[in-house]
Coordinates of N, CA and C in Angstrom, one line a residue:
M1 N 87.6 167.7 -39.7 CA 88.6 168.6 -40.1 C 89.4 168.0 -41.3
G2 N 89.5 168.8 -42.4 CA 90.2 168.3 -43.6 C 91.7 168.4 -43.4
M3 N 92.4 167.8 -44.3 CA 93.9 167.8 -44.2 C 94.4 169.2 -44.5
T4 N 95.4 169.6 -43.8 CA 96.1 170.9 -44.0 C 97.2 170.7 -45.0
T5 N 97.2 171.5 -46.0 CA 98.2 171.4 -47.1 C 99.1 172.6 -47.0
F6 N 100.4 172.4 -46.8 CA 101.3 173.5 -46.7 C 102.1 173.6 -47.9
F7 N 102.2 174.9 -48.4 CA 103.1 175.2 -49.5 C 104.3 175.9 -48.8
L8 N 105.5 175.4 -49.0 CA 106.7 175.9 -48.3 C 107.3 177.0 -49.1
L9 N 107.5 178.1 -48.4 CA 108.2 179.3 -49.0 C 109.5 179.5 -48.4
F10 N 110.6 179.5 -49.1 CA 111.9 179.6 -48.6 C 112.9 180.0 -49.7
D11 N 114.0 180.6 -49.2 CA 115.1 180.9 -50.1 C 116.0 179.7 -50.2
E12 N 116.5 179.4 -51.4 CA 117.3 178.2 -51.6 C 118.5 178.1 -50.7
Q13 N 119.0 179.2 -50.2 CA 120.2 179.1 -49.2 C 119.7 178.5 -47.9
D14 N 118.4 178.5 -47.6 CA 117.9 178.0 -46.4 C 117.4 176.5 -46.5
E15 N 117.6 175.9 -47.7 CA 117.0 174.6 -47.9 C 117.4 173.5 -47.0
P16 N 118.6 173.5 -46.4 CA 119.0 172.4 -45.5 C 118.1 172.5 -44.2
Y17 N 117.7 173.7 -43.8 CA 116.8 173.8 -42.6 C 115.4 173.3 -43.0
I18 N 115.0 173.5 -44.2 CA 113.6 173.1 -44.7 C 113.6 171.6 -44.8
R19 N 114.6 171.0 -45.3 CA 114.7 169.5 -45.5 C 114.6 168.9 -44.1
A20 N 115.4 169.4 -43.1 CA 115.4 168.8 -41.8 C 114.0 168.9 -41.1
L21 N 113.3 170.1 -41.3 CA 112.0 170.2 -40.7 C 111.0 169.3 -41.4
Q22 N 111.2 169.1 -42.7 CA 110.3 168.1 -43.4 C 110.4 166.7 -42.8
Q23 N 111.6 166.4 -42.5 CA 111.8 165.0 -41.9 C 111.1 164.9 -40.5
H24 N 111.2 166.0 -39.8 CA 110.5 166.0 -38.5 C 109.0 166.0 -38.6
L25 N 108.5 166.6 -39.7 CA 107.0 166.6 -40.0 C 106.5 165.3 -40.5
Q26 N 107.4 164.4 -40.9 CA 106.9 163.2 -41.6 C 105.9 162.3 -40.8
P27 N 106.1 162.2 -39.4 CA 105.1 161.5 -38.7 C 103.7 162.1 -38.8
L28 N 103.6 163.4 -38.9 CA 102.3 164.1 -39.1 C 101.7 163.9 -40.5
V29 N 102.6 163.7 -41.5 CA 102.2 163.4 -42.8 C 101.6 162.0 -42.8
R30 N 102.3 161.1 -42.2 CA 101.9 159.7 -42.1 C 100.5 159.6 -41.4
Q31 N 100.3 160.4 -40.5 CA 99.0 160.4 -39.7 C 97.9 161.1 -40.5
A32 N 98.2 161.6 -41.7 CA 97.3 162.3 -42.6 C 96.8 163.6 -41.9
M33 N 97.6 164.2 -41.1 CA 97.3 165.5 -40.5 C 97.7 166.6 -41.4
L34 N 98.7 166.4 -42.2 CA 99.1 167.5 -43.1 C 99.8 166.9 -44.3
E35 N 99.9 167.8 -45.3 CA 100.6 167.4 -46.6 C 101.6 168.6 -46.8
V36 N 102.8 168.3 -47.3 CA 103.8 169.3 -47.5 C 104.1 169.4 -49.0
L37 N 104.0 170.6 -49.6 CA 104.3 170.8 -51.0 C 105.6 171.7 -51.0
N38 N 106.6 171.2 -51.7 CA 107.9 171.8 -51.7 C 108.3 171.9 -53.2
V39 N 108.5 173.1 -53.8 CA 108.9 173.1 -55.2 C 110.2 172.5 -55.5
A40 N 111.0 172.3 -54.4 CA 112.3 171.6 -54.6 C 112.1 170.1 -54.9
D41 N 110.9 169.6 -54.6 CA 110.6 168.2 -54.9 C 110.0 168.0 -56.2
I42 N 109.8 169.0 -57.0 CA 109.2 168.8 -58.3 C 110.3 168.2 -59.2
P43 N 110.0 167.1 -59.9 CA 111.0 166.5 -60.7 C 111.5 167.4 -61.9
T44 N 112.7 167.3 -62.2 CA 113.3 168.1 -63.3 C 112.6 167.9 -64.6
S45 N 112.0 166.8 -64.8 CA 111.3 166.5 -66.1 C 109.9 167.1 -66.1
A46 N 109.4 167.6 -65.0 CA 108.0 168.2 -65.0 C 108.1 169.7 -65.3
D47 N 106.9 170.2 -65.7 CA 106.8 171.6 -66.0 C 106.7 172.4 -64.7
K48 N 107.9 173.0 -64.3 CA 108.0 173.6 -62.9 C 106.9 174.7 -62.7
D49 N 106.7 175.5 -63.7 CA 105.7 176.6 -63.5 C 104.3 176.1 -63.3
S50 N 104.0 175.1 -64.1 CA 102.6 174.5 -64.0 C 102.5 173.8 -62.7
E51 N 103.5 173.0 -62.2 CA 103.4 172.3 -60.9 C 103.4 173.3 -59.8
T52 N 104.1 174.4 -59.9 CA 104.1 175.4 -58.8 C 102.7 176.1 -58.7
A53 N 102.1 176.4 -59.9 CA 100.8 176.9 -59.9 C 99.8 176.0 -59.2
S54 N 100.0 174.7 -59.5 CA 99.1 173.7 -58.9 C 99.3 173.6 -57.4
Y55 N 100.5 173.7 -57.0 CA 100.8 173.7 -55.5 C 100.1 174.9 -54.8
H56 N 100.2 176.1 -55.5 CA 99.6 177.3 -54.9 C 98.1 177.1 -54.8
H57 N 97.5 176.5 -55.8 CA 96.0 176.3 -55.8 C 95.6 175.3 -54.7
K58 N 96.4 174.2 -54.6 CA 96.1 173.2 -53.6 C 96.3 173.6 -52.2
A59 N 97.3 174.5 -51.9 CA 97.7 174.9 -50.6 C 96.5 175.5 -49.8
T60 N 96.4 175.0 -48.6 CA 95.4 175.7 -47.6 C 96.2 176.6 -46.7
H61 N 97.5 176.4 -46.6 CA 98.4 177.2 -45.7 C 99.7 177.4 -46.4
Y62 N 100.4 178.4 -46.0 CA 101.8 178.7 -46.4 C 102.7 178.6 -45.2
L63 N 103.8 178.0 -45.3 CA 104.8 178.0 -44.3 C 106.0 178.7 -44.8
L64 N 106.2 180.0 -44.2 CA 107.3 180.8 -44.7 C 108.5 180.6 -43.7
F65 N 109.6 180.2 -44.2 CA 110.9 180.1 -43.5 C 111.6 181.4 -43.5
V66 N 111.6 182.1 -42.3 CA 112.0 183.5 -42.2 C 113.5 183.5 -42.0
S67 N 114.2 184.2 -42.9 CA 115.6 184.6 -42.8 C 115.8 185.8 -43.6
A68 N 117.0 186.5 -43.4 CA 117.3 187.6 -44.2 C 117.2 187.3 -45.7
N69 N 117.6 186.1 -46.1 CA 117.6 185.6 -47.5 C 116.1 185.6 -48.0
S70 N 115.2 185.0 -47.3 CA 113.9 184.9 -47.8 C 113.2 186.2 -47.8
L71 N 113.5 187.1 -46.8 CA 112.8 188.4 -46.8 C 113.3 189.3 -47.8
S72 N 114.6 189.1 -48.3 CA 115.1 190.0 -49.4 C 114.7 189.5 -50.8
N73 N 114.1 188.3 -50.8 CA 113.7 187.7 -52.1 C 112.3 188.3 -52.4
E74 N 112.2 189.1 -53.4 CA 110.9 189.8 -53.8 C 109.9 188.8 -54.3
A75 N 110.3 187.7 -54.9 CA 109.3 186.7 -55.4 C 108.6 186.0 -54.2
I76 N 109.4 185.7 -53.2 CA 108.8 185.1 -52.0 C 107.9 186.1 -51.3
Y77 N 108.3 187.3 -51.1 CA 107.5 188.3 -50.5 C 106.2 188.5 -51.2
S78 N 106.2 188.5 -52.5 CA 105.0 188.7 -53.3 C 104.1 187.5 -53.2
Q79 N 104.7 186.3 -53.0 CA 103.8 185.1 -52.8 C 103.1 185.2 -51.4
V80 N 103.9 185.7 -50.4 CA 103.2 185.8 -49.1 C 102.1 186.8 -49.2
K81 N 102.3 187.9 -49.9 CA 101.3 189.0 -50.0 C 100.1 188.4 -50.8
A82 N 100.3 187.6 -51.8 CA 99.2 187.0 -52.6 C 98.4 186.0 -51.7
A83 N 99.1 185.2 -50.9 CA 98.5 184.3 -50.0 C 97.6 185.0 -49.0
I84 N 98.1 186.0 -48.4 CA 97.3 186.8 -47.5 C 96.1 187.5 -48.2
D85 N 96.3 188.0 -49.4 CA 95.2 188.6 -50.1 C 94.1 187.6 -50.4
Q86 N 94.5 186.3 -50.6 CA 93.6 185.2 -50.9 C 93.0 184.6 -49.6
Q87 N 93.4 185.3 -48.5 CA 92.9 184.9 -47.2 C 93.3 183.4 -46.8
K88 N 94.5 183.1 -47.3 CA 95.1 181.8 -46.9 C 96.0 182.1 -45.7
A89 N 96.1 181.1 -44.8 CA 96.9 181.3 -43.6 C 98.4 181.2 -43.9
V90 N 99.2 182.1 -43.4 CA 100.6 182.0 -43.5 C 101.2 181.9 -42.1
W91 N 102.0 180.8 -42.0 CA 102.6 180.6 -40.7 C 104.1 180.7 -40.9
L92 N 104.8 181.2 -39.8 CA 106.2 181.5 -39.9 C 107.1 180.6 -39.1
V93 N 108.1 180.1 -39.7 CA 109.2 179.4 -39.0 C 110.4 180.2 -39.1
L94 N 110.9 180.7 -37.9 CA 112.1 181.6 -37.9 C 113.3 180.7 -38.0
V95 N 114.1 180.9 -39.1 CA 115.2 180.1 -39.4 C 116.5 180.7 -38.7
R96 N 116.7 182.0 -39.1 CA 117.9 182.7 -38.6 C 117.5 184.1 -38.1
P97 N 118.2 184.6 -37.1 CA 117.8 186.0 -36.6 C 117.8 187.0 -37.7
C98 N 116.8 187.8 -37.8 CA 116.7 188.9 -38.8 C 115.6 189.8 -38.3
V99 N 115.5 191.0 -38.9 CA 114.4 191.9 -38.7 C 113.3 191.5 -39.6
W100 N 112.2 190.9 -39.1 CA 111.2 190.4 -40.0 C 109.8 191.1 -39.7
R101 N 109.6 191.7 -38.6 CA 108.3 192.3 -38.3 C 108.0 193.5 -39.2
D102 N 106.9 193.4 -40.0 CA 106.4 194.5 -40.8 C 104.9 194.3 -40.9
A103 N 104.2 195.2 -41.5 CA 102.8 195.2 -41.6 C 102.2 193.9 -42.2
L104 N 102.9 193.4 -43.2 CA 102.5 192.2 -43.9 C 102.7 190.9 -43.0
L105 N 103.9 190.8 -42.4 CA 104.2 189.6 -41.6 C 103.5 189.6 -40.3
E106 N 103.1 190.7 -39.8 CA 102.4 190.8 -38.5 C 101.1 190.1 -38.6
Q107 N 100.6 189.8 -39.8 CA 99.3 189.1 -40.0 C 99.5 187.6 -39.9
C108 N 100.7 187.2 -39.8 CA 101.0 185.7 -39.9 C 101.2 185.2 -38.5
L109 N 101.1 183.9 -38.4 CA 101.2 183.2 -37.1 C 102.6 182.6 -37.0
V110 N 103.3 183.0 -35.9 CA 104.7 182.6 -35.7 C 104.6 181.2 -34.9
M111 N 105.3 180.2 -35.4 CA 105.2 178.9 -34.8 C 106.0 178.9 -33.5
V112 N 107.2 179.3 -33.5 CA 108.0 179.3 -32.3 C 108.8 180.7 -32.4
N113 N 108.8 181.5 -31.3 CA 109.4 182.8 -31.4 C 110.9 182.7 -31.1
K114 N 111.5 181.8 -31.7 CA 113.0 181.6 -31.5 C 113.5 181.0 -32.8
P115 N 114.5 181.7 -33.4 CA 115.1 181.1 -34.6 C 115.7 179.7 -34.4
I116 N 115.6 178.9 -35.4 CA 116.2 177.5 -35.4 C 117.7 177.6 -35.0
T117 N 118.4 178.5 -35.6 CA 119.8 178.6 -35.4 C 120.2 179.0 -34.0
D118 N 119.3 179.6 -33.2 CA 119.6 180.0 -31.8 C 119.5 178.9 -30.8
Y119 N 119.0 177.7 -31.2 CA 118.9 176.6 -30.3 C 120.3 175.9 -30.1
A120 N 120.6 175.5 -28.8 CA 121.8 174.8 -28.5 C 121.8 173.4 -29.2
Q121 N 120.6 172.8 -29.2 CA 120.4 171.5 -29.8 C 119.4 171.7 -31.0
I122 N 119.9 171.5 -32.2 CA 119.2 171.8 -33.4 C 117.9 171.0 -33.5
D123 N 118.0 169.7 -33.1 CA 116.8 168.8 -33.2 C 115.7 169.3 -32.3
T124 N 116.1 170.0 -31.2 CA 115.0 170.6 -30.3 C 114.3 171.7 -31.1
A125 N 115.0 172.4 -31.9 CA 114.3 173.5 -32.7 C 113.3 172.9 -33.6
Y126 N 113.7 171.8 -34.3 CA 112.8 171.2 -35.2 C 111.6 170.5 -34.5
H127 N 111.9 169.9 -33.4 CA 110.9 169.3 -32.5 C 109.9 170.4 -32.1
D128 N 110.3 171.5 -31.5 CA 109.5 172.5 -31.0 C 108.6 173.1 -32.2
N129 N 109.2 173.3 -33.3 CA 108.4 173.8 -34.5 C 107.4 172.8 -35.0
T130 N 107.7 171.5 -35.0 CA 106.8 170.4 -35.4 C 105.6 170.4 -34.4
I131 N 105.9 170.4 -33.1 CA 104.8 170.4 -32.1 C 103.9 171.6 -32.3
A132 N 104.5 172.8 -32.5 CA 103.7 174.0 -32.7 C 102.8 173.9 -33.9
I133 N 103.4 173.4 -35.0 CA 102.6 173.2 -36.2 C 101.4 172.2 -35.9
A134 N 101.7 171.1 -35.3 CA 100.7 170.1 -35.0 C 99.6 170.7 -34.1
Q135 N 100.0 171.4 -33.1 CA 99.0 172.0 -32.2 C 98.2 173.1 -32.8
S136 N 98.8 173.8 -33.8 CA 98.1 174.9 -34.5 C 97.0 174.3 -35.4
I137 N 97.3 173.1 -35.9 CA 96.3 172.4 -36.7 C 95.3 171.8 -35.9
D138 N 95.7 171.1 -34.8 CA 94.8 170.4 -33.9 C 95.2 170.7 -32.5
P139 N 94.4 171.6 -31.8 CA 94.8 172.1 -30.5 C 94.8 170.9 -29.4
T140 N 94.1 169.8 -29.8 CA 94.1 168.7 -28.8 C 95.3 167.7 -29.0
Y141 N 96.2 168.0 -30.0 CA 97.3 167.2 -30.3 C 98.2 167.1 -29.1
V142 N 98.6 165.9 -28.7 CA 99.6 165.7 -27.6 C 100.7 164.9 -28.2
A143 N 101.9 165.5 -28.1 CA 103.1 164.8 -28.6 C 103.5 163.7 -27.6
T144 N 103.9 162.6 -28.2 CA 104.4 161.5 -27.4 C 105.9 161.3 -27.8
S145 N 106.7 162.2 -27.2 CA 108.1 162.2 -27.6 C 108.9 162.3 -26.4
Y146 N 110.2 162.3 -26.5 CA 111.1 162.3 -25.4 C 111.0 163.6 -24.6
D147 N 110.9 163.5 -23.3 CA 110.8 164.6 -22.5 C 111.9 164.5 -21.4
K148 N 112.9 165.3 -21.5 CA 114.0 165.2 -20.6 C 113.6 165.4 -19.1
S149 N 112.5 166.2 -18.9 CA 112.1 166.5 -17.5 C 111.5 165.3 -16.8
K150 N 111.2 164.2 -17.6 CA 110.7 163.0 -17.0 C 111.7 161.9 -16.8
E151 N 113.0 162.3 -16.9 CA 114.1 161.3 -16.7 C 114.3 161.1 -15.2
E152 N 114.5 159.8 -14.8 CA 115.0 159.4 -13.5 C 116.2 158.6 -13.7
D153 N 117.3 159.1 -13.1 CA 118.6 158.4 -13.2 C 119.0 158.2 -14.6
G154 N 118.7 159.2 -15.4 CA 119.1 159.2 -16.8 C 118.3 158.2 -17.7
V155 N 117.2 157.7 -17.2 CA 116.3 156.8 -18.0 C 115.0 157.5 -18.2
Q156 N 114.5 157.5 -19.4 CA 113.2 158.1 -19.7 C 112.1 157.2 -19.2
Q157 N 111.2 157.7 -18.5 CA 110.1 156.9 -18.0 C 109.1 156.7 -19.1
A158 N 108.5 155.5 -19.2 CA 107.6 155.1 -20.2 C 106.3 155.9 -20.0
P159 N 105.5 156.1 -21.0 CA 104.2 156.7 -20.8 C 103.3 155.9 -19.9
V160 N 102.3 156.5 -19.3 CA 101.5 155.8 -18.3 C 100.9 154.6 -18.9
Q161 N 100.4 154.6 -20.1 CA 99.7 153.5 -20.7 C 100.7 152.3 -20.9
Q162 N 101.9 152.6 -21.2 CA 102.9 151.6 -21.4 C 103.3 151.0 -20.0
Q163 N 103.4 151.8 -19.0 CA 103.7 151.3 -17.7 C 102.6 150.4 -17.2
F164 N 101.3 150.8 -17.5 CA 100.2 150.0 -17.0 C 100.2 148.7 -17.8
A165 N 100.4 148.7 -19.1 CA 100.4 147.4 -19.9 C 101.6 146.5 -19.4
T166 N 102.7 147.1 -19.0 CA 103.8 146.3 -18.5 C 103.4 145.6 -17.2
K167 N 102.7 146.4 -16.3 CA 102.3 145.8 -15.0 C 101.3 144.7 -15.2
I168 N 100.4 144.9 -16.2 CA 99.4 143.8 -16.5 C 100.1 142.6 -17.0
Y169 N 101.1 142.7 -17.9 CA 101.8 141.6 -18.4 C 102.6 140.9 -17.3
N170 N 103.2 141.6 -16.4 CA 103.9 141.0 -15.3 C 103.0 140.3 -14.4
I171 N 101.8 140.8 -14.1 CA 100.8 140.1 -13.2 C 100.4 138.8 -13.9
Q172 N 100.1 138.9 -15.2 CA 99.6 137.7 -16.0 C 100.8 136.7 -16.0
H173 N 102.0 137.1 -16.1 CA 103.1 136.3 -16.1 C 103.3 135.6 -14.8
I174 N 103.1 136.3 -13.7 CA 103.2 135.7 -12.4 C 102.1 134.7 -12.2
D175 N 100.9 135.0 -12.6 CA 99.7 134.1 -12.5 C 100.0 132.7 -13.1
K176 N 100.8 132.8 -14.2 CA 101.0 131.5 -15.0 C 102.3 130.8 -14.5
A177 N 103.0 131.4 -13.6 CA 104.3 130.9 -13.1 C 104.0 129.6 -12.3
D178 N 104.9 128.7 -12.4 CA 104.8 127.5 -11.6 C 105.4 127.7 -10.2
F179 N 104.6 127.7 -9.2 CA 105.1 128.0 -7.8 C 105.3 126.7 -7.0
S180 N 105.5 125.5 -7.7 CA 105.7 124.3 -6.9 C 107.1 124.2 -6.4

């Protein structure tokens, strides 16, 4: 499986949400699972039109951040239409509640069917979207992250592999202990 390259589509008013999700996606970038192309990252000294065209060409997927702002932006809507016409995958991250379902966007894959701003804990929104993106790229992907349901007395239980390694260390440590 080749690397998935995402071109981010968003309205500038939603940029703080995009930046936060990019931070949460960084472990997947480090694992060479995906690459993120964001026009906001193009240096001011570069030819923005040329770089943007290069991003469109390189992208295997588009990640549209859905809000009333992005949906009212004709340039973004035409980019989504062009991507779909080119048979490129368009995935949706719902940023803020809005009416977004139409014939064009019904062809897209929704990552999490809950807007980021509707979460009580904003990091949970980014976490859920990151996991959904990872599992959409690789259905066998298993997240090794904090899971509140595995807490006992307020302490997160270590993954089974870590518990096993700790037990082996403790056994080896006991074997080497001086029992005289």
